[in-house]
Coordinates of C-alpha atoms in Angstrom, one line a residue:
Chain A
M281 CA -50.2 50.8 -15.3
E282 CA -50.1 49.3 -18.6
R283 CA -50.4 52.6 -20.5
D284 CA -48.5 55.6 -20.3
T285 CA -44.9 54.2 -19.4
N286 CA -43.1 53.8 -23.0
F287 CA -42.7 57.2 -24.8
V288 CA -40.3 58.2 -27.8
L289 CA -38.8 61.4 -27.4
G290 CA -37.7 63.8 -30.2
I291 CA -35.5 66.6 -28.8
Y292 CA -35.0 69.6 -30.5
D293 CA -32.5 72.8 -30.1
D294 CA -34.6 75.3 -31.9
E295 CA -37.9 77.1 -30.7
D296 CA -39.3 77.5 -34.1
V297 CA -38.1 74.2 -35.5
L298 CA -39.9 73.0 -32.5
K299 CA -43.0 74.5 -33.5
E300 CA -43.3 73.2 -37.0
A301 CA -42.5 70.1 -35.8
V302 CA -45.5 70.1 -33.7
T303 CA -47.6 71.3 -36.4
K304 CA -46.5 68.3 -38.9
V305 CA -46.7 65.6 -36.3
R306 CA -50.1 66.6 -35.1
E307 CA -51.0 66.9 -39.0
S308 CA -49.8 63.5 -39.5
G309 CA -52.2 61.9 -37.1
V310 CA -50.1 61.3 -34.3
K311 CA -50.9 62.2 -30.5
I312 CA -48.3 64.1 -28.8
H313 CA -48.2 63.5 -25.0
E314 CA -46.3 66.8 -24.4
V315 CA -43.6 69.2 -25.3
F316 CA -41.2 70.1 -22.7
T317 CA -39.4 73.4 -22.8
P318 CA -36.7 75.2 -21.0
Y319 CA -38.0 78.3 -20.7
P320 CA -41.9 79.8 -22.5
V321 CA -42.0 79.1 -26.3
H322 CA -44.8 81.9 -27.3
G323 CA -47.0 80.1 -30.2
L324 CA -46.3 76.5 -29.0
E325 CA -50.0 76.6 -27.5
D326 CA -51.7 77.6 -30.3
V327 CA -50.0 74.6 -32.5
L328 CA -50.0 72.3 -29.6
G329 CA -54.5 72.7 -30.1
Y330 CA -54.7 73.8 -26.3
R331 CA -57.4 76.2 -24.9
R332 CA -56.6 79.3 -23.3
S333 CA -56.5 79.3 -19.5
R334 CA -58.9 80.0 -17.5
L335 CA -57.1 81.3 -14.6
P336 CA -57.8 85.1 -15.3
I337 CA -61.7 83.9 -14.4
A338 CA -60.5 82.7 -11.0
A339 CA -58.1 85.6 -10.8
F340 CA -61.4 87.9 -10.8
L341 CA -63.2 85.6 -8.8
F342 CA -61.2 85.3 -6.1
G343 CA -60.8 89.5 -6.4
L344 CA -64.3 89.9 -5.7
C345 CA -64.7 87.8 -3.0
G346 CA -61.9 90.0 -1.5
T347 CA -63.5 92.7 -2.4
C348 CA -67.0 91.4 -0.9
L349 CA -65.0 90.6 1.8
A350 CA -63.4 93.4 2.8
L351 CA -66.4 95.9 2.7
T352 CA -68.2 93.6 4.7
M353 CA -66.0 93.2 7.6
Q354 CA -65.2 96.8 7.6
L355 CA -69.0 98.4 7.7
L356 CA -70.0 95.1 10.0
M357 CA -67.0 96.4 12.2
M358 CA -67.4 100.1 11.9
A359 CA -71.0 101.0 11.1
V360 CA -72.9 97.7 12.6
D361 CA -70.9 96.0 15.7
W362 CA -69.3 99.1 17.6
P363 CA -70.0 102.4 15.6
M364 CA -67.8 105.8 16.2
I365 CA -67.5 109.0 14.8
I366 CA -64.0 109.3 13.6
G367 CA -62.6 112.4 12.5
G368 CA -66.3 113.9 11.6
K369 CA -66.8 110.8 9.2
D370 CA -69.5 108.6 8.9
H371 CA -70.0 105.2 10.5
A372 CA -70.1 104.0 7.0
A373 CA -67.0 105.9 5.4
I374 CA -66.9 103.9 1.8
P375 CA -64.1 106.2 0.9
A376 CA -61.9 105.4 3.7
F377 CA -62.4 101.7 3.5
I378 CA -61.2 101.7 -0.3
P379 CA -57.7 101.5 0.5
V380 CA -57.9 97.9 2.7
T381 CA -60.8 96.7 0.2
F382 CA -58.3 97.4 -3.0
E383 CA -55.6 95.6 -1.1
L384 CA -57.9 92.6 0.0
T385 CA -59.4 92.3 -3.5
V386 CA -55.3 92.2 -4.7
L387 CA -54.5 89.7 -1.9
L388 CA -57.1 87.0 -2.4
A389 CA -57.7 87.4 -6.2
S390 CA -53.4 86.9 -6.3
F391 CA -53.0 84.2 -4.0
G392 CA -56.7 82.2 -5.2
M393 CA -55.2 82.2 -8.7
V394 CA -51.4 81.3 -7.8
G395 CA -53.5 78.3 -5.3
V396 CA -55.5 77.3 -8.4
F397 CA -52.3 77.2 -11.0
M398 CA -50.4 75.2 -7.8
I399 CA -53.4 72.6 -8.0
S400 CA -53.9 72.6 -11.4
S401 CA -50.6 72.1 -12.7
D402 CA -50.1 69.5 -9.7
L403 CA -46.9 71.4 -8.5
K404 CA -46.3 70.8 -4.5
P405 CA -43.1 70.4 -2.8
W406 CA -43.2 66.8 -2.5
A407 CA -44.3 65.9 -6.0
Q408 CA -42.1 63.4 -7.8
P409 CA -42.1 64.2 -11.8
R410 CA -41.6 62.3 -14.6
I411 CA -38.5 64.1 -16.0
F412 CA -38.4 62.5 -19.8
D413 CA -34.6 64.7 -20.5
K414 CA -32.9 66.5 -18.0
R415 CA -31.9 68.4 -20.9
S416 CA -35.3 70.0 -21.3
T417 CA -34.8 72.4 -18.1
D418 CA -31.9 73.3 -19.7
D419 CA -31.3 73.8 -23.6
K420 CA -33.3 71.4 -25.6
H421 CA -36.8 70.8 -26.6
V422 CA -38.6 67.7 -25.9
M423 CA -41.6 66.4 -27.6
A424 CA -42.6 63.1 -25.4
I425 CA -45.3 60.8 -27.8
D426 CA -47.0 58.0 -26.0
I427 CA -46.4 55.0 -27.9
A428 CA -49.4 53.0 -26.5
V429 CA -51.6 56.2 -27.1
N430 CA -50.2 55.9 -30.9
A431 CA -50.9 52.3 -30.9
G432 CA -52.6 52.6 -34.3
M433 CA -48.7 53.5 -35.3
E434 CA -45.5 51.7 -35.5
E435 CA -42.9 52.9 -33.5
A436 CA -40.1 52.9 -36.5
K437 CA -42.7 55.1 -38.1
I438 CA -43.0 57.7 -35.4
K439 CA -39.5 57.9 -34.9
E440 CA -39.5 58.7 -38.8
L441 CA -41.5 61.1 -38.8
L442 CA -39.7 62.9 -35.9
E443 CA -36.3 62.8 -37.1
A444 CA -37.9 64.1 -40.9
S445 CA -39.0 67.2 -38.4
G446 CA -36.2 68.6 -37.6
A447 CA -35.3 66.6 -34.6
S448 CA -31.9 66.2 -33.4
E449 CA -32.0 63.4 -31.6
V450 CA -34.6 60.9 -31.2
N451 CA -34.8 58.7 -28.5
N452 CA -36.8 56.1 -26.5
K453 CA -38.0 56.5 -22.7
S454 CA -39.6 53.9 -20.3
F455 CA -41.0 54.5 -17.2
E456 CA -41.3 51.9 -14.3
Chain B
M49 CA -41.7 84.3 -35.9
Q50 CA -38.5 86.4 -34.0
V51 CA -38.2 89.9 -34.9
T52 CA -35.1 91.0 -34.4
S53 CA -33.3 94.6 -34.6
S54 CA -30.1 95.7 -35.7
V55 CA -30.2 99.3 -34.0
R56 CA -30.8 98.1 -30.6
E57 CA -27.7 96.9 -28.3
P58 CA -28.1 93.6 -27.6
L59 CA -29.2 92.5 -23.8
V60 CA -27.0 89.5 -23.8
T61 CA -23.2 89.9 -24.8
G62 CA -20.4 87.6 -25.7
G63 CA -22.3 85.0 -27.7
K64 CA -23.7 83.1 -24.9
T65 CA -26.2 79.7 -26.0
Y66 CA -28.6 78.3 -23.7
K67 CA -26.3 76.2 -22.2
D68 CA -24.1 79.1 -21.3
V69 CA -26.8 80.8 -19.2
T70 CA -27.7 77.8 -16.9
H71 CA -23.8 77.4 -16.9
D72 CA -22.9 80.9 -15.8
V73 CA -25.6 81.0 -13.4
A74 CA -25.9 77.7 -11.3
R75 CA -22.3 78.1 -11.4
Q76 CA -22.4 80.6 -8.1
V77 CA -25.0 78.3 -7.1
E78 CA -23.1 75.2 -7.4
G79 CA -19.7 76.0 -6.5
K80 CA -18.0 76.4 -3.6
P81 CA -18.7 80.6 -2.5
T82 CA -16.2 82.5 -2.9
I83 CA -13.7 84.9 -0.6
G84 CA -15.5 88.1 -1.5
W85 CA -19.0 86.3 -0.6
M86 CA -17.8 85.2 2.5
L87 CA -16.3 88.6 3.6
G88 CA -19.3 90.3 2.7
L89 CA -21.6 88.0 4.6
A90 CA -19.1 87.7 7.6
V91 CA -19.4 91.6 7.9
S92 CA -23.0 91.6 7.2
I93 CA -23.6 89.4 10.0
G94 CA -21.7 91.2 12.4
V95 CA -23.5 94.4 11.6
L96 CA -26.5 92.4 12.4
L97 CA -25.5 91.1 15.7
L98 CA -23.9 94.8 16.4
G99 CA -27.1 96.3 15.7
S100 CA -29.4 93.5 17.6
I101 CA -27.6 95.0 20.5
A102 CA -30.0 98.1 20.2
V103 CA -33.2 95.8 18.9
G104 CA -32.9 94.1 22.3
A105 CA -32.4 97.1 24.3
T106 CA -35.3 98.7 22.7
V107 CA -37.4 95.8 23.5
W108 CA -36.2 95.1 26.7
E109 CA -36.4 98.9 28.0
G110 CA -39.0 100.3 25.4
I111 CA -39.0 103.2 22.8
G112 CA -37.5 105.2 25.3
M113 CA -34.1 104.1 24.6
W114 CA -34.7 106.4 21.3
G115 CA -34.5 109.6 20.8
L116 CA -38.2 111.0 20.3
N117 CA -39.6 113.4 22.6
K118 CA -42.9 114.8 23.0
T119 CA -42.8 117.0 19.9
V120 CA -40.9 114.6 17.6
G121 CA -43.0 111.7 18.3
W122 CA -41.9 109.8 15.1
A123 CA -38.3 110.5 13.7
W124 CA -35.6 107.6 12.6
D125 CA -37.9 104.8 13.1
I126 CA -40.6 106.3 10.2
T127 CA -38.0 107.9 8.4
N128 CA -36.2 104.4 8.2
F129 CA -39.3 102.4 7.5
V130 CA -40.4 105.3 4.5
W131 CA -37.0 104.9 3.0
W132 CA -36.7 100.8 3.3
V133 CA -40.4 101.0 1.8
G134 CA -39.2 102.9 -1.0
I135 CA -35.9 100.7 -1.2
G136 CA -38.7 97.7 -2.3
H137 CA -40.3 99.4 -5.0
A138 CA -37.9 98.7 -7.8
G139 CA -38.4 95.2 -7.4
T140 CA -42.0 95.4 -8.5
L141 CA -41.9 97.6 -11.1
I142 CA -39.1 96.1 -12.4
S143 CA -40.6 93.1 -12.6
A144 CA -44.4 94.0 -13.0
V145 CA -44.8 97.3 -14.3
L146 CA -41.6 96.2 -17.1
L147 CA -43.2 92.7 -17.8
L148 CA -46.5 94.8 -18.7
F149 CA -44.9 96.9 -20.9
R150 CA -43.0 94.4 -22.6
Q151 CA -39.5 95.3 -22.1
K152 CA -37.4 92.3 -22.3
W153 CA -34.6 94.4 -20.2
R154 CA -35.9 93.7 -17.1
T155 CA -35.1 90.0 -17.5
S156 CA -31.2 90.0 -16.0
I157 CA -32.5 92.3 -13.1
N158 CA -35.5 91.1 -12.7
R159 CA -34.9 88.5 -9.4
A160 CA -32.4 90.3 -8.1
A161 CA -34.7 93.3 -8.0
E162 CA -37.7 91.2 -6.6
A163 CA -35.5 89.5 -3.9
M164 CA -34.3 93.2 -3.0
T165 CA -38.3 94.4 -2.5
I166 CA -38.6 91.6 0.1
F167 CA -36.0 92.2 1.9
A168 CA -36.5 95.7 2.1
V169 CA -39.8 95.1 3.0
I170 CA -38.8 93.0 6.1
C171 CA -36.2 95.7 7.0
A172 CA -39.3 98.3 6.8
A173 CA -41.4 96.4 8.7
M174 CA -39.2 95.9 11.4
F175 CA -39.6 100.0 12.8
P176 CA -43.5 100.3 13.1
V177 CA -43.2 96.9 15.0
L178 CA -41.0 98.0 17.2
H179 CA -42.6 101.0 17.5
M180 CA -45.1 99.8 19.1
G181 CA -43.4 99.0 22.1
R182 CA -44.3 95.3 23.2
P183 CA -44.1 93.9 19.3
W184 CA -45.1 90.6 20.8
L185 CA -48.7 92.0 21.2
G186 CA -47.8 94.2 17.5
A187 CA -49.4 91.4 15.4
Y188 CA -52.4 91.5 17.5
W189 CA -53.2 94.9 17.7
A190 CA -52.8 95.5 14.1
L191 CA -55.1 92.3 13.2
P192 CA -58.8 93.0 12.9
L193 CA -59.9 90.9 15.8
P194 CA -62.1 92.6 18.4
N195 CA -60.4 94.1 21.8
V196 CA -60.2 91.8 24.4
F197 CA -62.3 94.3 26.8
G198 CA -65.2 94.8 24.7
S199 CA -66.0 94.4 20.9
L200 CA -63.7 97.7 20.0
W201 CA -62.2 96.8 16.1
V202 CA -59.2 98.2 14.7
N203 CA -60.1 102.0 13.2
F204 CA -60.4 101.4 9.5
N205 CA -60.1 104.8 9.1
S206 CA -56.8 105.0 10.2
P207 CA -54.3 105.3 7.3
L208 CA -51.9 103.5 9.7
L209 CA -54.0 100.6 9.9
W210 CA -54.6 100.9 5.8
D211 CA -50.3 100.8 5.9
V212 CA -50.6 97.2 8.1
F213 CA -53.0 95.9 5.0
A214 CA -50.9 97.6 2.2
I215 CA -47.1 96.4 3.5
S216 CA -48.9 92.9 4.4
T217 CA -50.3 92.0 0.8
Y218 CA -47.3 94.3 -1.1
F219 CA -45.0 91.8 0.8
S220 CA -47.4 88.6 0.2
V221 CA -47.6 89.2 -3.6
S222 CA -44.4 90.2 -4.2
L223 CA -42.9 87.0 -2.4
V224 CA -45.3 85.0 -4.6
F225 CA -44.3 86.7 -8.1
W226 CA -40.6 85.7 -6.9
Y227 CA -41.3 82.6 -5.8
I228 CA -43.1 81.4 -9.1
G229 CA -40.4 82.8 -10.9
L230 CA -37.8 80.7 -9.0
I231 CA -39.6 77.6 -9.6
P232 CA -38.6 76.5 -13.1
D233 CA -35.0 77.9 -12.5
F234 CA -34.7 75.5 -9.6
A235 CA -36.2 72.7 -11.7
T236 CA -33.0 73.7 -13.8
I237 CA -30.4 73.0 -10.6
R238 CA -32.7 70.1 -9.6
D239 CA -31.6 68.9 -12.6
R240 CA -28.1 69.0 -12.9
A241 CA -27.6 68.4 -9.2
T242 CA -27.3 65.1 -7.3
G243 CA -27.1 63.8 -3.4
L244 CA -28.7 66.0 -0.7
R245 CA -29.0 69.7 -3.0
K246 CA -31.3 67.6 -5.2
V247 CA -33.3 66.7 -2.7
I248 CA -33.6 70.6 -1.6
Y249 CA -34.2 72.0 -5.2
G250 CA -36.4 68.9 -5.9
A251 CA -38.5 70.3 -2.9
L252 CA -38.3 74.2 -4.2
S253 CA -39.0 73.0 -7.7
F254 CA -42.5 71.6 -6.9
G255 CA -42.1 69.0 -9.6
W256 CA -41.3 71.8 -12.1
T257 CA -41.1 69.8 -15.5
G258 CA -41.6 72.5 -18.2
A259 CA -44.3 71.2 -19.9
A260 CA -46.0 73.5 -22.5
K261 CA -49.8 73.1 -20.4
I262 CA -47.7 74.8 -17.3
W263 CA -45.7 76.9 -19.2
M264 CA -48.8 78.6 -20.7
R265 CA -50.9 78.6 -17.3
Y266 CA -47.2 80.1 -15.5
E267 CA -47.0 82.9 -18.3
A268 CA -51.2 83.8 -17.5
V269 CA -50.3 84.2 -13.6
S270 CA -47.3 85.8 -14.2
L271 CA -49.2 88.5 -17.0
I272 CA -52.3 88.8 -13.8
L273 CA -49.9 89.1 -11.2
A274 CA -47.9 92.1 -13.0
G275 CA -51.6 93.2 -13.4
L276 CA -52.4 93.1 -10.0
A277 CA -48.8 94.1 -8.2
T278 CA -48.5 97.2 -10.4
P279 CA -51.5 99.3 -9.1
L280 CA -50.4 97.6 -5.9
V281 CA -46.9 99.4 -6.4
L282 CA -48.9 102.7 -6.6
S283 CA -50.9 101.9 -4.1
V284 CA -48.3 101.0 -1.2
H285 CA -46.5 104.3 -1.2
T286 CA -49.4 106.2 -1.8
I287 CA -50.9 104.9 1.6
V288 CA -47.7 105.4 3.0
S289 CA -47.9 108.7 2.1
F290 CA -51.3 109.2 3.5
D291 CA -49.7 108.4 7.2
F292 CA -48.5 112.0 6.5
A293 CA -50.8 113.4 3.9
T294 CA -54.0 112.8 6.0
S295 CA -53.2 114.8 8.8
V296 CA -53.3 118.7 10.1
I297 CA -49.4 119.2 10.2
P298 CA -48.0 122.3 8.0
G299 CA -45.8 120.4 5.3
W300 CA -47.5 116.8 5.4
H301 CA -50.8 118.1 4.6
T302 CA -50.3 118.1 1.2
T303 CA -52.1 116.7 -2.3
I304 CA -48.9 116.0 -4.1
F305 CA -47.3 113.4 -1.4
P306 CA -49.0 110.0 -3.3
P307 CA -47.3 110.6 -6.6
Y308 CA -43.9 112.3 -5.3
F309 CA -43.7 109.5 -2.7
V310 CA -44.3 107.2 -5.5
A311 CA -41.5 108.9 -7.7
G312 CA -39.3 108.9 -5.0
A313 CA -39.7 105.3 -4.1
I314 CA -39.0 104.3 -7.8
F315 CA -35.7 106.5 -7.9
S316 CA -34.7 105.1 -4.3
G317 CA -35.5 101.7 -5.4
F318 CA -33.3 101.8 -9.0
A319 CA -30.8 103.3 -7.0
M320 CA -30.1 100.6 -4.7
V321 CA -31.0 98.0 -7.6
L322 CA -28.0 99.6 -9.0
T323 CA -25.8 99.6 -5.9
L324 CA -26.5 95.7 -5.6
M325 CA -26.3 94.5 -9.7
L326 CA -23.2 96.4 -9.7
I327 CA -21.6 94.6 -7.0
T328 CA -23.6 91.4 -8.1
R329 CA -22.0 91.4 -11.8
K330 CA -18.6 92.1 -10.8
L331 CA -18.5 89.3 -7.8
F332 CA -20.1 86.4 -9.8
K333 CA -18.8 87.9 -13.5
L334 CA -22.2 88.3 -15.1
E335 CA -20.8 91.0 -16.9
D336 CA -22.5 89.5 -19.9
Y337 CA -26.1 89.4 -19.0
I338 CA -26.3 92.9 -16.6
T339 CA -24.9 95.0 -19.6
M340 CA -24.0 98.6 -20.1
V341 CA -27.4 98.5 -21.7
H342 CA -29.1 97.6 -18.7
I343 CA -27.4 100.2 -16.4
E344 CA -27.7 103.0 -18.7
L345 CA -31.3 102.2 -18.7
M346 CA -31.8 102.3 -14.7
N347 CA -30.0 105.5 -15.1
I348 CA -32.3 106.9 -17.2
V349 CA -35.1 106.4 -15.1
I350 CA -33.5 107.7 -12.2
I351 CA -32.8 111.1 -14.2
I352 CA -36.9 110.6 -15.1
T353 CA -37.9 110.1 -11.4
G354 CA -35.1 112.2 -10.1
S355 CA -36.6 114.8 -11.7
I356 CA -40.2 114.3 -10.7
V357 CA -39.3 114.5 -7.4
G358 CA -37.2 117.6 -7.7
I359 CA -40.4 118.9 -9.3
A360 CA -42.4 117.9 -6.6
Y361 CA -40.2 119.9 -4.4
I362 CA -40.6 122.8 -6.3
T363 CA -44.1 122.5 -6.3
E364 CA -44.2 122.1 -2.5
F365 CA -42.8 125.3 -1.8
F366 CA -44.7 126.9 -4.8
I367 CA -48.0 125.6 -2.9
A368 CA -46.9 126.5 0.4
W369 CA -46.6 130.1 -0.8
Y370 CA -50.3 129.9 -3.2
S371 CA -52.2 128.7 -0.4
G372 CA -51.6 131.9 1.8
V373 CA -51.4 129.5 5.2
E374 CA -48.7 131.3 7.2
A375 CA -48.0 128.0 9.1
E376 CA -47.5 125.9 5.7
Q377 CA -45.2 129.0 4.7
Y378 CA -43.5 129.2 7.5
A379 CA -42.8 125.0 7.5
F380 CA -41.3 125.2 4.1
I381 CA -38.9 128.6 5.1
N382 CA -38.1 126.7 8.4
R383 CA -36.8 123.3 6.3
A384 CA -34.2 125.6 3.8
F385 CA -33.3 127.8 6.5
G386 CA -34.1 126.8 9.9
P387 CA -32.2 124.0 12.4
Y388 CA -32.3 121.5 9.8
W389 CA -31.1 123.4 6.7
W390 CA -28.3 120.6 7.0
A391 CA -30.2 118.1 5.9
Y392 CA -32.6 120.0 3.4
W393 CA -29.9 120.7 1.1
S394 CA -28.1 117.7 1.4
M395 CA -31.7 116.3 0.4
M396 CA -31.6 118.9 -2.5
T397 CA -27.8 118.6 -3.8
C398 CA -28.4 114.7 -3.5
N399 CA -31.7 113.9 -5.2
V400 CA -32.1 116.9 -7.5
I401 CA -28.6 118.5 -9.2
S402 CA -26.9 115.0 -8.9
P403 CA -29.3 112.5 -10.6
Q404 CA -29.0 115.3 -13.4
L405 CA -25.3 114.7 -14.4
F406 CA -27.0 111.2 -16.0
W407 CA -28.0 113.3 -18.5
F408 CA -24.1 113.1 -20.2
K409 CA -23.7 110.1 -21.4
K410 CA -20.4 109.6 -20.5
I411 CA -21.5 109.3 -16.9
R412 CA -24.6 107.3 -17.1
T413 CA -22.4 104.6 -19.1
S414 CA -19.5 105.0 -16.4
I415 CA -19.4 102.2 -13.9
V416 CA -17.9 104.4 -11.3
F417 CA -19.9 107.3 -11.3
T418 CA -23.4 105.4 -11.6
F419 CA -22.1 103.3 -8.5
A420 CA -20.9 106.4 -6.6
L421 CA -24.3 107.9 -7.9
S422 CA -26.7 105.7 -6.9
I423 CA -25.0 106.0 -3.1
V424 CA -25.6 109.4 -3.2
V425 CA -29.7 109.2 -4.2
N426 CA -30.0 106.5 -1.4
I427 CA -28.5 108.9 1.2
G428 CA -30.5 111.7 -0.3
M429 CA -33.6 109.6 0.0
W430 CA -33.0 109.0 3.4
F431 CA -32.3 112.4 4.0
E432 CA -35.9 113.8 2.3
R433 CA -38.0 111.1 4.1
F434 CA -36.1 112.6 7.3
V435 CA -36.6 116.5 6.4
I436 CA -40.6 115.7 5.7
I437 CA -40.6 113.8 9.1
V438 CA -38.3 115.8 11.7
T439 CA -38.5 119.2 10.4
S440 CA -42.5 119.0 10.7
L441 CA -42.6 118.0 14.0
H442 CA -39.8 120.1 15.6
R443 CA -42.0 123.3 15.1
D444 CA -45.4 122.3 16.7
F445 CA -48.1 124.8 17.0
L446 CA -47.0 126.0 20.1
P447 CA -43.6 127.8 19.9
S448 CA -43.1 126.6 24.1
S449 CA -43.2 122.8 22.8
W450 CA -40.7 123.3 20.2
A451 CA -38.3 120.9 20.2
M452 CA -35.0 118.9 18.4
F453 CA -34.5 115.6 17.7
Y454 CA -31.1 114.1 18.6
P455 CA -30.9 110.4 17.6
T456 CA -29.2 107.7 20.5
W457 CA -27.3 105.0 20.0
A458 CA -30.2 102.5 19.9
D459 CA -31.5 104.8 16.9
V460 CA -28.2 104.3 15.0
G461 CA -27.9 100.5 16.6
V462 CA -31.7 99.4 14.8
Y463 CA -30.7 101.4 11.7
L464 CA -27.6 99.2 11.5
F465 CA -29.3 96.1 12.2
T466 CA -31.8 96.3 9.5
F467 CA -28.4 96.9 6.9
G468 CA -27.5 93.6 9.0
L469 CA -30.0 92.0 8.0
F470 CA -30.6 93.2 4.8
F471 CA -27.3 92.6 3.5
T472 CA -27.4 88.9 5.0
L473 CA -30.6 88.0 3.3
F474 CA -29.4 89.4 0.0
L475 CA -25.8 87.7 0.3
L476 CA -27.8 84.3 1.1
F477 CA -30.0 84.0 -1.9
A478 CA -27.2 85.5 -4.2
K479 CA -25.5 82.4 -3.3
F480 CA -28.1 79.7 -3.0
F481 CA -30.6 81.0 -5.4
P482 CA -30.2 81.5 -8.9
V483 CA -29.6 85.9 -9.2
I484 CA -30.8 85.9 -12.7
N485 CA -33.7 84.6 -14.1
M486 CA -32.5 81.5 -16.4
A487 CA -35.8 80.5 -18.1
E488 CA -36.5 84.4 -19.2
V489 CA -33.2 84.9 -20.3
K490 CA -33.1 82.0 -22.3
S491 CA -36.9 83.3 -24.0
V492 CA -35.1 86.6 -24.9
L493 CA -31.3 85.1 -26.2
K494 CA -33.6 84.3 -30.0
S495 CA -34.3 88.3 -30.1
S496 CA -31.7 90.1 -28.4
S497 CA -28.6 88.5 -28.0
E498 CA -25.4 89.4 -29.4
K499 CA -25.1 86.5 -31.8
V500 CA -28.6 87.3 -33.8
N501 CA -27.5 91.3 -33.5
K502 CA -24.4 90.5 -35.6

């Protein structure tokens, strides 16, 4: 693939400098490919203009499935298929079904949401990610700018912009 | 904007930088095992092997190997089960409840506490599984599958089945929560490693890059998992307490059990976290991350939960008297002054009196006292489970069937087995996984480290 192989990297030491830099770079019209940080930097998603994650919705829907599954299962087994009086309780002893219903709601909500997170973020044991700079999982914040995407702008200009925004280093990175 | 406090004690001392955090935590994973660690592992595996003789005998001969009799049909097995489940509670509490309350001090201890939860739940699960007599069929019986002789199902009215769902959900969700938190740190180790270690940690890190978009989703996932795990912490021990509270046995049939069990679980869980963390920080030289602030805050949680447990003991007595039910009154007088008086008073001394010593700042900021009292609390909580279970059962409704419980070598051996298993797993975790959540500690470094507060 032609695109997406040559990048300019801005390396930042401080999260606050990084956030200001992201704002400056975006204001100048340069498109940022992605920012890599060693820990979650709060507020970075706002300056990058990311939309809020919809994972809570996924969790809610999976949780709802868990509730329905648990109630249906218990009612079918205890009240329809093999009704028995246990402890003087009704066949459809809803209060007695609450603990299992709660647990299955939590189980499905958690697993469903984590599954969606893994799939949407392309996280899997056999994944071969492109590492822009190894220090981004240690102590540096790395801003990657795709040269092909910003074809209208000279590479030197982008580098200047990154340096001016407080980057401690500006590098090139190419992938095969 | 970072909000810093000059009043609060720093959470990371020693003027650490981001690089130092990576270096100090990854050092254990990357370096050769220390002698202390190898010695600990050898002892743990030794205990595990010794205990496995008792497990083997139980499986081979049946649970007749245990000291149970027809009056005391549950004793050490359920005592150990409830105790181990309780131990596990602090992990989820630290990682979930404290995350929801935005308590930054959780970041240094959450990883190890969650690991402790998982290993403690595995140990807990050993007991009901072995108590089934034929454990290889146990999984089949506990699942909602129709009986082979007809469409008779598992009983959803039974608290024992609720336990199956509660414990397995708790275990799975805790495991996922723990693993999600480990992924960024595995990536850090992957990026520092070469050769086989790079391949292994590469697979474990699931291709994590630290992209801002994925961090955003990661934080959303963590927060929702915390929100889901918080009621789970309360529900699990509440459901465990239903094993007793929904019965009609005097001493068990009490509405105070759910909150009392939850408080007791957090109490013993924090004590075990302290026991483990004090050893870990010393062995792995992590004093700058697990500071006196952490120890003191955990001790404060112990005072609070210990006091709740103390009030619960007194309330039980009051309600037994106030209810006017003779059997209930007898059960409680028998607990304090009957043949198991020694167990009852051990429980009272360890759980009610000793944690009150933490009101003194000198004691709660002393490593030696904290370590000793954390073990005392764990012993006390074991006695609490034992007192509840055995003293209520050994005096039946029919005096002709009154009996005492005497543990056999198999009872002791199975308990030892779980200790061996727990410490073996914990030591392996401490060596091969980053024992402190590097990413989260880095995220509080700017606002809560010693450098900032100066």
